[in-house]
Amino acid sequence: MLVLTRRLGESIWINDDIRIVIQSIRGNQVRVGIAAPKEMVVHREEIYQKIHQENKEAVSSDSSEMKTVRDLFREMKVAESSSQKLEN
Amino acid sequence: MKIESKRFGMLEVMEDCILLLNGGLLGFSHMTRFVLVDDQEDPNLPLKWLISVDDPEYGFLVTDPGIFFKDYVFDLSEDDRREIGASTEDDITVISMLTIPADPRRITANLRGPLVFNNRTMTGKQIILENTGYATKHYIFIQTADTEAATVAKASAAVPAAKIVGAGDTTNTDVKTHA
């Protein structure tokens, strides 16, 4: 990993189109400004990892579980339609 | 075109039904083309399968989050709106991915990373909501889960719709500018 030391207000360019600026430093918190083309996706690591993880978990699982899931959705549909009947 | 997999069998897919996800799904960026199909066993249920055209063994269970979370609202940035080419709200469809844990009654919806797509052009992307109270796991069947689940759902319902950028707290305030 390339490690660079920067002071407050100084920046780093990556290629010709990404600029990273140290905007403020307070204790152990650093505020970083990122100017990048819009197709460039920027996320905080922990949020990125969370979605990443959730997507992996969301890959369709065993079909035996799907039976229960379908039943749950069916029960929900029944509940909805019976309440509509009551209103009518 | 025909796509075939062990999991979903043979599917005949019309070219104009293929959903193109810019950047793919996080963690699966090699898959960008998907089809949304009804559940074959019970097509009337409010769930669909998002199946990868590029690798049809991969399917994700998805639903319309509005059915379960009536107050689910988030801001779609101008950039995202432009990227999917949506000019009006009517163009935009939002779906949430579902995760089935070992106990399927505790199935959750990912409200933090919804998929948005333009239903005219069938172009979309997975967006990650910043500065939001929504999480990657929200129980959808509250009556079957415990009180912890109910708390989670309540907390999510109370989230304000507006995204606060640049207000007070510097810890979680992001401003992205474009070069």
Coordinates of C-alpha atoms in Angstrom, one line a residue:
Chain A
M1 CA 0.0 0.0 0.0
L2 CA 1.2 3.5 -0.8
V3 CA 1.3 5.6 2.3
L4 CA 1.5 9.4 2.0
T5 CA 1.6 12.0 4.8
R6 CA -0.7 15.0 4.2
R7 CA -1.5 18.1 6.3
L8 CA -4.8 19.8 6.7
G9 CA -6.0 21.3 3.5
E10 CA -3.6 19.3 1.3
S11 CA -4.8 16.9 -1.2
I12 CA -3.9 13.8 -3.3
W13 CA -4.7 13.3 -7.0
I14 CA -5.4 9.8 -8.3
N15 CA -5.2 9.8 -12.1
D16 CA -6.5 13.0 -13.6
D17 CA -9.9 12.9 -12.2
I18 CA -10.0 11.9 -8.5
R19 CA -8.9 14.4 -5.9
I20 CA -8.9 13.6 -2.2
V21 CA -8.6 16.5 0.3
I22 CA -8.0 16.4 4.0
Q23 CA -10.7 18.8 5.2
S24 CA -10.4 18.7 8.9
I25 CA -8.7 16.8 11.6
R26 CA -10.2 16.6 15.1
G27 CA -8.7 14.1 17.6
N28 CA -8.8 10.7 15.9
Q29 CA -11.4 11.8 13.3
V30 CA -10.4 12.9 9.9
R31 CA -12.8 14.5 7.4
V32 CA -12.0 13.6 3.8
G33 CA -13.3 15.3 0.8
I34 CA -13.5 13.3 -2.4
A35 CA -14.1 14.8 -5.9
A36 CA -14.5 12.1 -8.4
P37 CA -16.4 11.4 -11.6
K38 CA -20.0 10.4 -11.0
E39 CA -19.6 6.9 -12.2
M40 CA -17.0 6.4 -9.5
V41 CA -18.7 4.7 -6.5
V42 CA -17.5 5.9 -3.1
H43 CA -18.7 4.4 0.2
R44 CA -17.5 4.1 3.7
E45 CA -15.9 0.8 4.2
E46 CA -18.2 -0.5 7.0
I47 CA -21.4 0.3 5.0
Y48 CA -19.9 -1.2 1.8
Q49 CA -19.0 -4.4 3.7
K50 CA -22.5 -4.6 5.2
I51 CA -24.3 -4.5 1.9
H52 CA -21.7 -6.8 0.4
Q53 CA -22.3 -9.3 3.2
E54 CA -26.1 -9.0 2.9
N55 CA -26.1 -9.6 -0.8
K56 CA -24.1 -12.8 -0.2
E57 CA -26.5 -13.9 2.4
A58 CA -29.4 -13.1 0.1
V59 CA -28.4 -15.6 -2.5
S60 CA -31.4 -18.0 -2.8
S61 CA -31.1 -20.6 -0.2
D62 CA -32.4 -24.1 0.2
S63 CA -35.8 -24.8 -1.3
S64 CA -37.1 -26.5 1.9
E65 CA -37.0 -23.1 3.6
M66 CA -38.9 -21.7 0.7
K67 CA -41.9 -23.8 1.7
T68 CA -42.2 -22.0 5.0
V69 CA -41.6 -18.6 3.3
R70 CA -44.4 -19.2 0.8
D71 CA -46.7 -20.2 3.7
L72 CA -45.9 -17.0 5.5
F73 CA -46.6 -14.9 2.4
R74 CA -49.9 -16.9 1.9
E75 CA -51.0 -16.3 5.5
M76 CA -50.3 -12.6 5.0
K77 CA -52.4 -12.5 1.8
V78 CA -55.2 -14.3 3.5
A79 CA -55.1 -11.8 6.4
E80 CA -55.2 -8.9 3.9
S81 CA -58.1 -10.2 1.8
S82 CA -60.2 -11.1 4.9
S83 CA -59.8 -7.6 6.3
Q84 CA -61.0 -6.2 3.0
K85 CA -64.0 -8.4 3.2
L86 CA -64.8 -7.0 6.6
E87 CA -64.7 -3.5 5.3
N88 CA -67.1 -4.3 2.5
Chain B
M1 CA -33.3 -16.0 -25.4
K2 CA -33.2 -19.1 -23.2
I3 CA -31.4 -19.4 -19.9
E4 CA -31.0 -22.6 -18.1
S5 CA -30.0 -23.5 -14.6
K6 CA -30.3 -26.4 -12.2
R7 CA -32.0 -24.2 -9.6
F8 CA -34.6 -22.5 -11.8
G9 CA -34.8 -24.8 -14.8
M10 CA -35.3 -23.4 -18.3
L11 CA -36.5 -19.9 -18.7
E12 CA -37.5 -18.2 -21.9
V13 CA -36.5 -14.5 -21.6
M14 CA -37.5 -11.7 -23.9
E15 CA -34.6 -9.4 -24.6
D16 CA -36.6 -6.3 -23.5
C17 CA -37.3 -7.9 -20.1
I18 CA -33.7 -8.1 -19.2
L19 CA -32.9 -5.7 -16.3
L20 CA -29.5 -4.1 -16.6
L21 CA -28.0 -3.3 -13.2
N22 CA -25.2 -0.7 -13.5
G23 CA -22.3 -1.9 -11.4
G24 CA -24.1 -5.2 -10.7
L25 CA -24.9 -6.2 -7.1
L26 CA -22.2 -5.4 -4.6
G27 CA -20.1 -8.5 -4.2
F28 CA -21.4 -9.8 -7.5
S29 CA -20.2 -7.1 -9.9
H30 CA -19.6 -9.6 -12.7
M31 CA -23.4 -10.1 -13.0
T32 CA -25.2 -7.1 -14.5
R33 CA -28.1 -8.7 -16.4
F34 CA -31.1 -10.0 -14.5
V35 CA -34.6 -11.1 -15.1
L36 CA -37.4 -10.7 -12.6
V37 CA -39.7 -13.7 -12.6
D38 CA -42.7 -14.8 -10.6
D39 CA -42.3 -17.6 -8.1
Q40 CA -43.1 -20.7 -10.2
E41 CA -44.8 -22.6 -7.4
D42 CA -47.1 -19.7 -6.5
P43 CA -47.0 -16.8 -8.9
N44 CA -49.7 -14.9 -7.0
L45 CA -47.5 -14.2 -4.0
P46 CA -45.9 -10.8 -3.6
L47 CA -42.4 -12.1 -4.2
K48 CA -40.3 -12.5 -7.3
W49 CA -37.0 -14.0 -8.1
L50 CA -34.2 -11.8 -9.5
I51 CA -32.2 -14.3 -11.5
S52 CA -28.8 -13.6 -13.0
V53 CA -28.8 -14.0 -16.8
D54 CA -25.0 -14.1 -16.7
D55 CA -25.0 -16.9 -14.1
P56 CA -28.5 -18.4 -13.8
E57 CA -27.6 -20.5 -10.7
Y58 CA -27.7 -17.2 -8.8
G59 CA -31.2 -16.1 -7.8
F60 CA -32.3 -13.6 -5.2
L61 CA -35.7 -13.5 -3.6
V62 CA -37.1 -10.0 -3.8
T63 CA -40.3 -8.1 -2.8
D64 CA -42.0 -4.8 -3.1
P65 CA -40.9 -3.1 0.2
G66 CA -44.0 -0.9 0.2
I67 CA -46.1 -3.9 1.1
F68 CA -44.3 -4.4 4.4
F69 CA -43.0 -1.0 5.2
K70 CA -45.7 1.6 4.3
D71 CA -43.5 4.5 5.3
Y72 CA -40.4 3.4 3.5
V73 CA -39.1 6.5 1.8
F74 CA -35.6 7.6 0.6
D75 CA -34.1 10.3 -1.5
L76 CA -32.8 9.2 -4.9
S77 CA -29.9 11.4 -5.7
E78 CA -29.9 13.4 -9.0
D79 CA -26.9 11.4 -10.1
D80 CA -28.7 8.1 -9.5
R81 CA -31.8 9.4 -11.2
R82 CA -29.9 10.5 -14.2
E83 CA -27.9 7.2 -14.3
I84 CA -31.0 5.2 -14.6
G85 CA -32.6 7.7 -16.9
A86 CA -35.7 8.3 -14.8
S87 CA -37.5 11.5 -15.4
T88 CA -40.6 11.0 -13.3
E89 CA -41.4 9.0 -10.1
D90 CA -43.6 6.7 -12.2
D91 CA -40.6 5.4 -14.1
I92 CA -39.0 4.2 -10.9
T93 CA -39.5 0.8 -9.3
V94 CA -38.0 -0.1 -6.0
I95 CA -37.4 -3.7 -4.9
S96 CA -35.8 -5.1 -1.8
M97 CA -33.7 -8.2 -1.5
L98 CA -34.8 -10.7 1.1
T99 CA -32.6 -12.9 3.2
I100 CA -33.8 -16.2 4.6
P101 CA -32.0 -17.2 7.8
A102 CA -32.0 -20.7 9.3
D103 CA -35.4 -20.0 10.8
P104 CA -37.3 -18.8 7.7
R105 CA -39.9 -17.0 9.8
R106 CA -37.2 -14.5 10.6
I107 CA -36.8 -13.5 6.9
T108 CA -35.5 -10.0 6.5
A109 CA -35.6 -7.3 3.9
N110 CA -32.6 -5.2 3.0
L111 CA -33.8 -1.6 3.2
R112 CA -30.4 -0.1 3.3
G113 CA -29.3 -1.3 -0.2
P114 CA -32.5 -1.3 -2.3
L115 CA -32.5 -1.9 -6.1
V116 CA -34.0 0.9 -8.1
F117 CA -34.7 0.7 -11.7
N118 CA -36.4 2.5 -14.6
N119 CA -39.2 0.3 -15.6
R120 CA -39.4 1.9 -19.1
T121 CA -35.7 1.4 -20.0
M122 CA -35.1 -1.6 -17.6
T123 CA -31.9 0.0 -16.3
G124 CA -31.2 0.2 -12.7
K125 CA -28.7 -0.1 -9.9
Q126 CA -28.3 -1.1 -6.3
I127 CA -28.0 2.0 -4.2
I128 CA -26.6 2.3 -0.7
L129 CA -28.5 4.7 1.5
E130 CA -26.3 6.9 3.5
N131 CA -27.4 8.8 6.6
T132 CA -30.4 6.7 7.1
G133 CA -32.0 4.7 9.9
Y134 CA -32.7 1.8 7.6
A135 CA -30.6 -1.3 8.0
T136 CA -29.7 -4.3 5.9
K137 CA -32.0 -6.5 7.9
H138 CA -35.6 -5.7 8.8
Y139 CA -38.0 -8.5 9.7
I140 CA -41.0 -8.5 7.4
F141 CA -43.2 -10.8 9.4
I142 CA -43.4 -9.1 12.7
Q143 CA -46.2 -11.3 14.2
T144 CA -44.0 -14.4 13.9
A145 CA -40.8 -12.9 15.3
D146 CA -40.0 -11.7 18.8
T147 CA -40.2 -8.3 20.4
E148 CA -36.7 -7.4 19.2
A149 CA -38.1 -7.7 15.7
A150 CA -41.0 -5.5 16.5
T151 CA -38.7 -2.9 17.9
V152 CA -36.6 -3.0 14.7
A153 CA -39.7 -2.5 12.6
K154 CA -41.0 0.3 14.7
A155 CA -37.6 2.1 14.6
S156 CA -37.6 1.8 10.8
A157 CA -41.1 3.2 10.5
A158 CA -40.1 6.3 12.5
V159 CA -37.2 7.2 10.2
P160 CA -37.8 10.6 8.6
A161 CA -38.0 10.7 4.9
A162 CA -35.7 13.6 4.4
K163 CA -31.9 13.0 4.2
I164 CA -30.1 15.5 6.2
V165 CA -26.8 16.5 4.6
G166 CA -24.5 19.0 6.1
A167 CA -26.4 19.5 9.3
G168 CA -24.5 19.6 12.5
D169 CA -23.0 16.2 13.0
T170 CA -19.8 16.0 11.0
T171 CA -19.2 12.4 11.8
N172 CA -21.6 11.0 9.2
T173 CA -22.0 13.8 6.8
D174 CA -20.8 13.1 3.4
V175 CA -20.7 15.5 0.5
K176 CA -19.6 14.2 -2.8
T177 CA -18.6 16.6 -5.5
H178 CA -17.8 15.7 -9.0
A179 CA -14.6 16.6 -10.7

